[in-house]
CSV table of C-alpha atoms in Angstrom, one decimal:
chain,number,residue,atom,x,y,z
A,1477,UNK,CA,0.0,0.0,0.0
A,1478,UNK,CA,1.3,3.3,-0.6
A,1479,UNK,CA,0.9,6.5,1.6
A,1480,UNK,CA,-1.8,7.8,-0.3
A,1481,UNK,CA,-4.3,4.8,-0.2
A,1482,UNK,CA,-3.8,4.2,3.6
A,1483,UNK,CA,-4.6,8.6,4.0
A,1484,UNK,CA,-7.8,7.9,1.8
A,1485,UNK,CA,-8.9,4.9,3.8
A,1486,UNK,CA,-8.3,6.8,7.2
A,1487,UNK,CA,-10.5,10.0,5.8
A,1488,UNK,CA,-13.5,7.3,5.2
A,1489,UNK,CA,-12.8,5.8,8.4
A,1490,UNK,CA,-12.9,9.2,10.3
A,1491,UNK,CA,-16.2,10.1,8.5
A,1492,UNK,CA,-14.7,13.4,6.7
A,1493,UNK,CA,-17.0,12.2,3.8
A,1494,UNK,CA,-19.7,13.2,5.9
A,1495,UNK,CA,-21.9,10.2,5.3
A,1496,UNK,CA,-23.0,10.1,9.0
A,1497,UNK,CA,-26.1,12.3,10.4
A,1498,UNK,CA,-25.2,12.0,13.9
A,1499,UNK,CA,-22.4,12.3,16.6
A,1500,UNK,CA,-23.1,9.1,18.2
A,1501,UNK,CA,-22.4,7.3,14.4
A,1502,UNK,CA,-19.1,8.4,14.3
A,1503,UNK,CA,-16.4,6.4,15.0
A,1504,UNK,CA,-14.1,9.0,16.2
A,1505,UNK,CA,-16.2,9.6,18.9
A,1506,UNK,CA,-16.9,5.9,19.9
A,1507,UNK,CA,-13.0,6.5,20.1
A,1508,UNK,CA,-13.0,9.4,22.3
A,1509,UNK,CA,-13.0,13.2,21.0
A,1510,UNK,CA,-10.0,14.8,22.3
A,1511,UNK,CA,-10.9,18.6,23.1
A,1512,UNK,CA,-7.7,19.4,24.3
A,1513,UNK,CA,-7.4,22.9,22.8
A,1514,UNK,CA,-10.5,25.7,22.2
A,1515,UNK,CA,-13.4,24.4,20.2
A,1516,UNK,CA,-11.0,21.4,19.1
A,1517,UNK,CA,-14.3,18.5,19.5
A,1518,UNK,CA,-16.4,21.2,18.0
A,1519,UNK,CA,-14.4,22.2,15.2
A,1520,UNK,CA,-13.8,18.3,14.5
A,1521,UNK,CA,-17.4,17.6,14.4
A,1522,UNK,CA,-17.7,20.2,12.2
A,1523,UNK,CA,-15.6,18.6,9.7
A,1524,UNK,CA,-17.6,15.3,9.9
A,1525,UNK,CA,-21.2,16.7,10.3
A,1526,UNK,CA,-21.5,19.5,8.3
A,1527,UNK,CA,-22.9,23.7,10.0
A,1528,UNK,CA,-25.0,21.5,12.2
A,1529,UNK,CA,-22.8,21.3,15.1
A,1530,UNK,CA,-22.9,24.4,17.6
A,1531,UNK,CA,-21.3,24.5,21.4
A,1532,UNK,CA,-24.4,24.1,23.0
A,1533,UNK,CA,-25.5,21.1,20.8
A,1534,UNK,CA,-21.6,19.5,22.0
A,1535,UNK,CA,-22.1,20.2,25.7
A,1536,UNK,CA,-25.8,19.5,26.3
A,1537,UNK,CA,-25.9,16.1,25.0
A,1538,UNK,CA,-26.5,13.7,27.7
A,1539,UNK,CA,-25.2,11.0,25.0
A,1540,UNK,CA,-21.9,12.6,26.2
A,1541,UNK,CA,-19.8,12.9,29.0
A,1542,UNK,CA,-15.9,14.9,28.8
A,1543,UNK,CA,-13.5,13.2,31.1
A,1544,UNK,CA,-10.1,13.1,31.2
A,1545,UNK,CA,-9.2,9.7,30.0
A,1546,UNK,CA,-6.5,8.8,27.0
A,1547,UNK,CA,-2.8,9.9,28.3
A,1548,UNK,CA,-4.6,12.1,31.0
A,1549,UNK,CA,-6.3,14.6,27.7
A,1550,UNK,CA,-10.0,15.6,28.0
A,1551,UNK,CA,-12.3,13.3,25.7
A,1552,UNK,CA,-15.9,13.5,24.9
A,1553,UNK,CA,-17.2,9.8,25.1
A,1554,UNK,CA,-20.6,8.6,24.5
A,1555,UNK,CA,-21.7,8.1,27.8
A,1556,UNK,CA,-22.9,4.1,27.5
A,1557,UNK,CA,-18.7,4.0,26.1
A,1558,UNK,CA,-17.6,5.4,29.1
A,1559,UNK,CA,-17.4,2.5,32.1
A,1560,UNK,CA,-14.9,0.6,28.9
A,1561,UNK,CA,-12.9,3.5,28.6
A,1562,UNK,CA,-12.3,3.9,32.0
A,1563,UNK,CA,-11.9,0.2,32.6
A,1564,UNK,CA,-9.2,0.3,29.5
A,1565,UNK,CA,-7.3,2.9,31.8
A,1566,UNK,CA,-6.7,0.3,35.0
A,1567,UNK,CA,-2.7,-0.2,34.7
A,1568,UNK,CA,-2.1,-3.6,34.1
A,1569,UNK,CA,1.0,-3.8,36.5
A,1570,UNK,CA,3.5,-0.8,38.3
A,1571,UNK,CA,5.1,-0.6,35.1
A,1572,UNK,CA,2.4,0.3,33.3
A,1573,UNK,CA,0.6,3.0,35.7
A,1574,UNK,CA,4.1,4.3,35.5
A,1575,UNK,CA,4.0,4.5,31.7
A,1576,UNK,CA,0.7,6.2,31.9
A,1577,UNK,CA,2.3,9.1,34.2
A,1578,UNK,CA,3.9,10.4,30.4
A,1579,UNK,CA,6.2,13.7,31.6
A,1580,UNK,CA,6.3,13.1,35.0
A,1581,UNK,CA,7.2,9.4,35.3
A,1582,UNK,CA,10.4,10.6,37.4
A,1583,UNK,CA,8.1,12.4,39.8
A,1584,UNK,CA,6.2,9.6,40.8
A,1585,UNK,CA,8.9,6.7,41.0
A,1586,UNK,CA,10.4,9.2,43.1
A,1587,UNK,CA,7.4,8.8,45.9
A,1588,UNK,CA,9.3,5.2,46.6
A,1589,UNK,CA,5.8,3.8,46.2
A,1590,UNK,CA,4.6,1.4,43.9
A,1591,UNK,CA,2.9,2.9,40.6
A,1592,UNK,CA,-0.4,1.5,41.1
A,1593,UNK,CA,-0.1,2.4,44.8
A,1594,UNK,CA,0.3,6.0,44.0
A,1595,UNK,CA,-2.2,5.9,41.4
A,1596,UNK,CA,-5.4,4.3,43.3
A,1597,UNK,CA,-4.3,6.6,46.8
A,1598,UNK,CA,-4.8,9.5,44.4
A,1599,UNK,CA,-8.1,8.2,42.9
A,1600,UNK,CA,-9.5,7.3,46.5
A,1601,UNK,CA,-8.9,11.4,48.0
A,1602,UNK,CA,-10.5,12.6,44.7
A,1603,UNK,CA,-13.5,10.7,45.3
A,1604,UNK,CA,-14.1,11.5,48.4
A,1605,UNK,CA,-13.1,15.5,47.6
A,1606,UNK,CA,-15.4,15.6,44.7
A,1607,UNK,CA,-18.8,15.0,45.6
A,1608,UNK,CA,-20.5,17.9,43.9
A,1609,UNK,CA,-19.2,20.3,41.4
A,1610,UNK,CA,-15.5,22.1,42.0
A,1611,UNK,CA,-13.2,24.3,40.1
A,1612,UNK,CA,-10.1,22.2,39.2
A,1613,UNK,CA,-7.8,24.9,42.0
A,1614,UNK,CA,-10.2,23.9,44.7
A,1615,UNK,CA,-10.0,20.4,44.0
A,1616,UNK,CA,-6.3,20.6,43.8
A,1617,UNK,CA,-6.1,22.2,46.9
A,1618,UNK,CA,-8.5,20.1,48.9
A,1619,UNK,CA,-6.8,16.6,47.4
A,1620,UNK,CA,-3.2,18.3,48.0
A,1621,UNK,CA,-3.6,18.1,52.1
A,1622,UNK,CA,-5.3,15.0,51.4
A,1623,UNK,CA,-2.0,12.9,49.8
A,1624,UNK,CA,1.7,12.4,50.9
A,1625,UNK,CA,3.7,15.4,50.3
A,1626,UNK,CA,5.5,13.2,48.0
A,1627,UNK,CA,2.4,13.0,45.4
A,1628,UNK,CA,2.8,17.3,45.1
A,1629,UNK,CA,5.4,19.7,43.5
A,1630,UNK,CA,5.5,23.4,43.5
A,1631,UNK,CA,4.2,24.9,40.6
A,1632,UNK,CA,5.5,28.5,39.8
A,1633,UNK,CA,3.5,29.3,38.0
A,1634,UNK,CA,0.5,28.5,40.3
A,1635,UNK,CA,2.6,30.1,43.5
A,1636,UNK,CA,1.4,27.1,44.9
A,1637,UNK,CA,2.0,23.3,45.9
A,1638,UNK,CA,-0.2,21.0,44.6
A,1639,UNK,CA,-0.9,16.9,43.5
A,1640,UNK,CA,1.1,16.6,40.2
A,1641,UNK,CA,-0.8,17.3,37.0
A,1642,UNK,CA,-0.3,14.4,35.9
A,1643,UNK,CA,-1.0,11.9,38.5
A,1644,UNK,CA,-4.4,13.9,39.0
A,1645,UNK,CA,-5.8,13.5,35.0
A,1646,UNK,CA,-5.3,9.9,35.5
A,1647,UNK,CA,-6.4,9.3,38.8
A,1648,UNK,CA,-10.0,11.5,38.5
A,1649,UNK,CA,-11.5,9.0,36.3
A,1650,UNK,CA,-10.9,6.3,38.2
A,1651,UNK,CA,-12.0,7.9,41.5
A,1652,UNK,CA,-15.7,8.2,39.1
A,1653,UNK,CA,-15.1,12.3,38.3
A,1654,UNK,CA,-15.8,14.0,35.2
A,1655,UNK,CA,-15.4,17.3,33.6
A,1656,UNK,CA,-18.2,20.0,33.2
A,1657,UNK,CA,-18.4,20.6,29.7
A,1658,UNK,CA,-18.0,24.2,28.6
A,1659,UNK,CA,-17.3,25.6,31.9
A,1660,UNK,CA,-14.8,28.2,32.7
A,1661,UNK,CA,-12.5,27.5,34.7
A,1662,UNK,CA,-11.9,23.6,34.5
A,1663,UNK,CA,-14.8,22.2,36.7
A,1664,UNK,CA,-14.7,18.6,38.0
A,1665,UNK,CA,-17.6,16.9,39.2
A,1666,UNK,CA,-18.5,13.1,40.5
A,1667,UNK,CA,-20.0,11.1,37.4
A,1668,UNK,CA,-23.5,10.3,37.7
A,1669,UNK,CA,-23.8,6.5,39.1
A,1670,UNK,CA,-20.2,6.4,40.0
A,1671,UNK,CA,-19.8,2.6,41.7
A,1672,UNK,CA,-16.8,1.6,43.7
A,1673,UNK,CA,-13.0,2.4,43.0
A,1674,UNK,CA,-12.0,-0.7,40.9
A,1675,UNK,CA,-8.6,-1.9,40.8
A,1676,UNK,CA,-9.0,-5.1,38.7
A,1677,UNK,CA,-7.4,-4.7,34.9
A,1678,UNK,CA,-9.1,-5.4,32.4
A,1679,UNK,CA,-7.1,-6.4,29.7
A,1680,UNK,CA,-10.3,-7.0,27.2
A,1681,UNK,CA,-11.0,-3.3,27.5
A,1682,UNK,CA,-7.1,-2.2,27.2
A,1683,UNK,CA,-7.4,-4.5,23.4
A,1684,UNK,CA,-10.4,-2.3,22.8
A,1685,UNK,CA,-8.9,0.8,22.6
A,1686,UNK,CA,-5.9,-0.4,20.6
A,1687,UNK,CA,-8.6,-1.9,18.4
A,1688,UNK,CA,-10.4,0.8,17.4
A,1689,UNK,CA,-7.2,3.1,17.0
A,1690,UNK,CA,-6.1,0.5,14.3
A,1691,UNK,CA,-9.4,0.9,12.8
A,1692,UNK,CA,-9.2,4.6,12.6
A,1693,UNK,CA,-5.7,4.6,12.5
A,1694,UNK,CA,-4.8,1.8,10.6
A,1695,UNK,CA,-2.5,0.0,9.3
A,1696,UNK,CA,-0.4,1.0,12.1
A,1697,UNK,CA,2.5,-0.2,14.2
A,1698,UNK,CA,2.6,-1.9,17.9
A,1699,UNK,CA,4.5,1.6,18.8
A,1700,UNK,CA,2.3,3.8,17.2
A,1701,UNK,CA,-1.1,2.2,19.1
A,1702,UNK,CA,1.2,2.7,22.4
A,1703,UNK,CA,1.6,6.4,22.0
A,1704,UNK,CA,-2.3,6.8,21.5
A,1705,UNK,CA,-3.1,4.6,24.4
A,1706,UNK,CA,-0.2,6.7,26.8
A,1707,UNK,CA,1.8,3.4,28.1
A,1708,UNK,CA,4.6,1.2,27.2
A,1709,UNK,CA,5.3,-1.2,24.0
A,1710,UNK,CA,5.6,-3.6,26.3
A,1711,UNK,CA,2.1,-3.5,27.9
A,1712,UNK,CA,0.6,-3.0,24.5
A,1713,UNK,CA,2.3,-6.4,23.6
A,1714,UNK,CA,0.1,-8.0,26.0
A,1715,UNK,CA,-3.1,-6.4,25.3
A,1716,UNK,CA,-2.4,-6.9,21.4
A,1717,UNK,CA,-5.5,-7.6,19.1
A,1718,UNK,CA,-5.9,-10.7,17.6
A,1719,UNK,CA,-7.7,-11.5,13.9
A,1720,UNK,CA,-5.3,-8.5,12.4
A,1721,UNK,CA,-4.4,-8.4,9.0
A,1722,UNK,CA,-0.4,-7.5,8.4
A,1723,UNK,CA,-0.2,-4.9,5.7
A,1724,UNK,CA,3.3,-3.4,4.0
A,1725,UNK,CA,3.3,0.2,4.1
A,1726,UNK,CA,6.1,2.3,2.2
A,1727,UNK,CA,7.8,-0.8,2.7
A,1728,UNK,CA,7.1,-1.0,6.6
A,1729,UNK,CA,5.2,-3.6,8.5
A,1730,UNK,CA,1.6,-2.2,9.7
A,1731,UNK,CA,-1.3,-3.9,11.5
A,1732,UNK,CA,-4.8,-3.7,10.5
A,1733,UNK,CA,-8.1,-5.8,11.7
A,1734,UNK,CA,-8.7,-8.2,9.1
A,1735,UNK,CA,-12.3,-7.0,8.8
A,1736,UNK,CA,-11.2,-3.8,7.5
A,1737,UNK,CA,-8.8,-5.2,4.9
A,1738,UNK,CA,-11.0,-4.8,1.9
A,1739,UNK,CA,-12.2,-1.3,2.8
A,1740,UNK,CA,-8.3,-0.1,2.7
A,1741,UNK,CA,-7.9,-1.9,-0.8
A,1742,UNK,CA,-10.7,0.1,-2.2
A,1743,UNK,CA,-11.2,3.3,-0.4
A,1744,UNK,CA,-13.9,5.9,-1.7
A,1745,UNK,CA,-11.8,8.8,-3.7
A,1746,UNK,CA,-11.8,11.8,-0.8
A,1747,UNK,CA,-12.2,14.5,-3.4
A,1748,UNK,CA,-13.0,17.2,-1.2
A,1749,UNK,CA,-11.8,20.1,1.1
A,1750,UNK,CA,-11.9,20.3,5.0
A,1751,UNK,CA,-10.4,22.7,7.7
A,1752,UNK,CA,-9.1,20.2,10.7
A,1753,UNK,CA,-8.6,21.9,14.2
A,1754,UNK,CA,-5.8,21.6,16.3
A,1755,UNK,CA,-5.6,17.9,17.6
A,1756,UNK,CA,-8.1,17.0,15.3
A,1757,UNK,CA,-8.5,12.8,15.7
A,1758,UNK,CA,-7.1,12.7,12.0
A,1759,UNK,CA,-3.9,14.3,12.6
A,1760,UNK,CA,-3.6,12.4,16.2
A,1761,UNK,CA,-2.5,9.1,14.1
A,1762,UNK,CA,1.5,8.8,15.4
A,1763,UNK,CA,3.1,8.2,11.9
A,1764,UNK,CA,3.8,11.3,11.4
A,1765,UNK,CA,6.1,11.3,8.7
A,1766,UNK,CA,3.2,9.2,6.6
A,1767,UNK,CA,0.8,11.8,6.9
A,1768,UNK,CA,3.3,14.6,5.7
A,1769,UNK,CA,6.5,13.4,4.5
A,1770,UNK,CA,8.7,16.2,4.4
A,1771,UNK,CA,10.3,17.1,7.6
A,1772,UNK,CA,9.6,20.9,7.3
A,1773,UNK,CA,5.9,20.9,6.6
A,1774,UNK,CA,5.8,18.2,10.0
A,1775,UNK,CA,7.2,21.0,11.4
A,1776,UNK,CA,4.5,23.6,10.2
A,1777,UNK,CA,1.4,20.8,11.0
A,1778,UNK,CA,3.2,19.8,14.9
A,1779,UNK,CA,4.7,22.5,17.0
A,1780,UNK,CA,5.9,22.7,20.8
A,1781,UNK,CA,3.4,24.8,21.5
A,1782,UNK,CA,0.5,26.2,19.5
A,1783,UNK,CA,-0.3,23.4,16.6
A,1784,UNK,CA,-2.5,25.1,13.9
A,1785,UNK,CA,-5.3,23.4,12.2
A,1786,UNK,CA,-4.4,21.7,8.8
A,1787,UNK,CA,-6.3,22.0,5.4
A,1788,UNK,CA,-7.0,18.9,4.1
A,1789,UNK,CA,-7.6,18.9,0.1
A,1790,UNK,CA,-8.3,16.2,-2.4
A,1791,UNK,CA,-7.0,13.4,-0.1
A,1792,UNK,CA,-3.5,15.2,1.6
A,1793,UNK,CA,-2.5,17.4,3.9
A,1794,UNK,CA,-2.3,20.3,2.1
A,1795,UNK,CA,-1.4,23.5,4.6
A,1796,UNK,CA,-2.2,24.9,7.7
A,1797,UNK,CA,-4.6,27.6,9.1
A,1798,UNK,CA,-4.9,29.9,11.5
A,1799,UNK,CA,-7.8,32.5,12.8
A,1800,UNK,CA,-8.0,35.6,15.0
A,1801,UNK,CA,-11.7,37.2,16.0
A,1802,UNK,CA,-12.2,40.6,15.9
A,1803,UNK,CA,-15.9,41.5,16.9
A,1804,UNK,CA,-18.5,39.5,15.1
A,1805,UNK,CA,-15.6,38.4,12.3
A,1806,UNK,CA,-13.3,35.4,12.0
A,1807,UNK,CA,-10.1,36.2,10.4
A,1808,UNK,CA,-8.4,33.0,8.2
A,1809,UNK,CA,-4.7,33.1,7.6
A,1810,UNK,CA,-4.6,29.6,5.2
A,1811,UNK,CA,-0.9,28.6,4.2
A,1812,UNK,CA,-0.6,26.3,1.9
A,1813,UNK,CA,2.1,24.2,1.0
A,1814,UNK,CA,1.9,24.1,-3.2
A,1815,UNK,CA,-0.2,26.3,-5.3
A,1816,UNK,CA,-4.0,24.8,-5.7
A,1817,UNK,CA,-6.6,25.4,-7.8
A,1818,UNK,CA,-9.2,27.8,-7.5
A,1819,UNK,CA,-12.0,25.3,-7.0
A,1820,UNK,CA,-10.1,24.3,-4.2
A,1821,UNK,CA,-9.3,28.0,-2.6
A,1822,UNK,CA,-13.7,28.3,-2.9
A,1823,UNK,CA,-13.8,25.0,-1.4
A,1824,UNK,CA,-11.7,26.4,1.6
A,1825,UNK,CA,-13.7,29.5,2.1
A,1826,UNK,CA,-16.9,27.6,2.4
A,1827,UNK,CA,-15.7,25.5,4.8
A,1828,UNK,CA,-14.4,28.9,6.6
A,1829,UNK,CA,-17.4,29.9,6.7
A,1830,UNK,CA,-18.8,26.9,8.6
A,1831,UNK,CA,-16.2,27.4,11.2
A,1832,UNK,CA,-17.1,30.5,11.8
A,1833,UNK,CA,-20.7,29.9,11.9
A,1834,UNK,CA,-19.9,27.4,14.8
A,1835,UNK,CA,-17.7,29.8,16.9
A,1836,UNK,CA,-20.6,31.9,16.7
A,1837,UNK,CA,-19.4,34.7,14.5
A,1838,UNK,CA,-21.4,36.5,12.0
A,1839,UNK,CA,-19.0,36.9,9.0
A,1840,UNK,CA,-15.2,36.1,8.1
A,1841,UNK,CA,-12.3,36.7,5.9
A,1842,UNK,CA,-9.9,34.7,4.5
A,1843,UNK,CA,-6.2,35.2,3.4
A,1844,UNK,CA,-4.0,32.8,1.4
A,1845,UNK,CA,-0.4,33.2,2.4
A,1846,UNK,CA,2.4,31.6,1.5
């Protein structure tokens, strides 16, 4: 298979055709809908759904529930998904839970407690803080007092000590707490039905989430499916999918389920414009260098700090955009990486205009730089 076959069968499989009518058909979000950055889950939606999508529509559907759940990022699941998801998170072992900590894996081998130790003492003071709804600086405070001094750092830029950042996204949904969607600042709150703090992996649920990454995702490498998850090779070796179909990609070795085989042998022909936000579930596949091949342009598409959202024409990553507000306009700054056609440059504006629409502005511009 060559790079742009596998792109067209991920565009189908992340419903940018815009076949589905609804958020709960989408596969993306039976994955989880990151919404790490401002209007990121809306702005995807948009892509997939059409000018239907608006922030109220997002945050007051009971269907869904935001929690922090994948590498300790906020997700919109569908709500009936969520007790999986969650069950996907339990660490298989210490050296897992320790994988899951990401950044601050030093910080918490450091507490001279076992991983899971840490993890599930965490989860057990947040439950008991969060009973109602808190802002995410009285939570920290309250948990703070709660936990071994060992479990906290001092943040400068807080001018405070509090529980790691960390350790706290990936012990709140296990202590049953979820995020209030659309509220300012970060509220927590307990989920509704929240049963006991369970301990018990469940390595059926860990395969699941690997599983639908490669369907989304796919084909894909061991590693790759480890990044998405947040933990170690190693642990994704054990929780490996079976019935997978092994595809060569630009020469590499890539996994697929076998179901899915003849859909990326004959993908539909993605002939069509879309403006992807920021962490868009598209651009969150790890092979990088498959989705844009030449180091500088990676560089344009993922930054430090500050990723902007990427135009996606005819099949390819094709630039990158950029907006500023101003009143009741949306200003576009579109960059793209060859000259395109005009049909293309029209296609762009209307789909400006959608994103616009959904932020809730009356009119926009938009430049072509570059």
């Amino acid at each position: 298979m060559d790079r742009r076959q596998v792109l067209a069968y991920r565009i189908a499989e992340h419903g940018l055709h815009r076949t589905a009518r609804d958020v709960a058909d989408l596969a993306v979000v039976r994955a989880g809908l990151q919404d790490s950055m401002r209007d990121t889950a809306l702005l995807a939606l948009v892509a997939r759904l059409g000018g239907e999508v608006t922030p109220a529509s997002l945050e007051d559907d009971e269907r869904l529930v935001l929690a922090w759940t994948l590498r300790g990022a906020p997700h919109y699941h569908l709500r009936a998904d969520l007790p999986e998801a969650i069950r996907a998170l339990i660490p298989l072992d210490d050296a897992d839970a320790l994988a899951r900590m990401l950044w601050q894996r030093k910080e918490m081998a450091a507490t001279g407690l076992a991983a899971t130790e840490v993890l599930f003492t965490a989860a057990a003071a947040l439950r008991k803080v969060v009973t109602k709804p808190m802002t995410k600086g009285a939570v920290s405070t309250a948990v703070t007092k709660a936990l071994p001094p060992s479990f906290s750092r001092w943040c400068r830029g807080c001018n405070a000590t509090h529980i790691q950042e960390q350790l706290m996204r990936i012990a709140t949904p296990h202590g049953g707490i979820r995020l209030v969607a659309g509220a300012s600042p970060a509220t927590l709150a307990p989920l509704e039905g929240r049963g006991r703090l369970r301990k018990t992996p469940d390595p059926a649920a860990a395969t699941a989430v690997l599983e639908r990454y490669l369907r989304l995702n796919g084909p894909a490498s061991p590693g790759d499916a480890a990044e998405f998850a947040g933990t170690a090779r190693a642990v994704v070796d054990r929780t490996w999918p079976a019935d997978l179909a092994e595809v060569r990609v630009e020469g590499k070795t890539r996994y697929l389920p076998s179901d899915r085989l003849a859909a990326l042998e004959n993908p539909p022909e993605p002939g069509f414009v879309r403006l992807l936000p920021p962490l868009d579930p598209f651009v969150q596949a790890r092979d990088k260098a498959l989705l844009v091949p030449e180091p500088a342009r990676r560089k344009e598409v993922w930054k430090m700090l500050g990723n902007p959202g990427v135009l996606l024409a005819d099949g390819d990553i094709a630039g990158t955009w950029r907006t500023k507000g101003s009143g009741a306009k949306l200003a576009f700054t579109v960059t793209a990486f060859d000259p395109l056609p005009p049909a293309v440059r029209e296609e762009a504006d209307a789909e400006a205009a959608r994103v616009a629409a959904a932020r809730g502005f009356e009119r926009h511009t938009l430049t072509w730089a570059g």
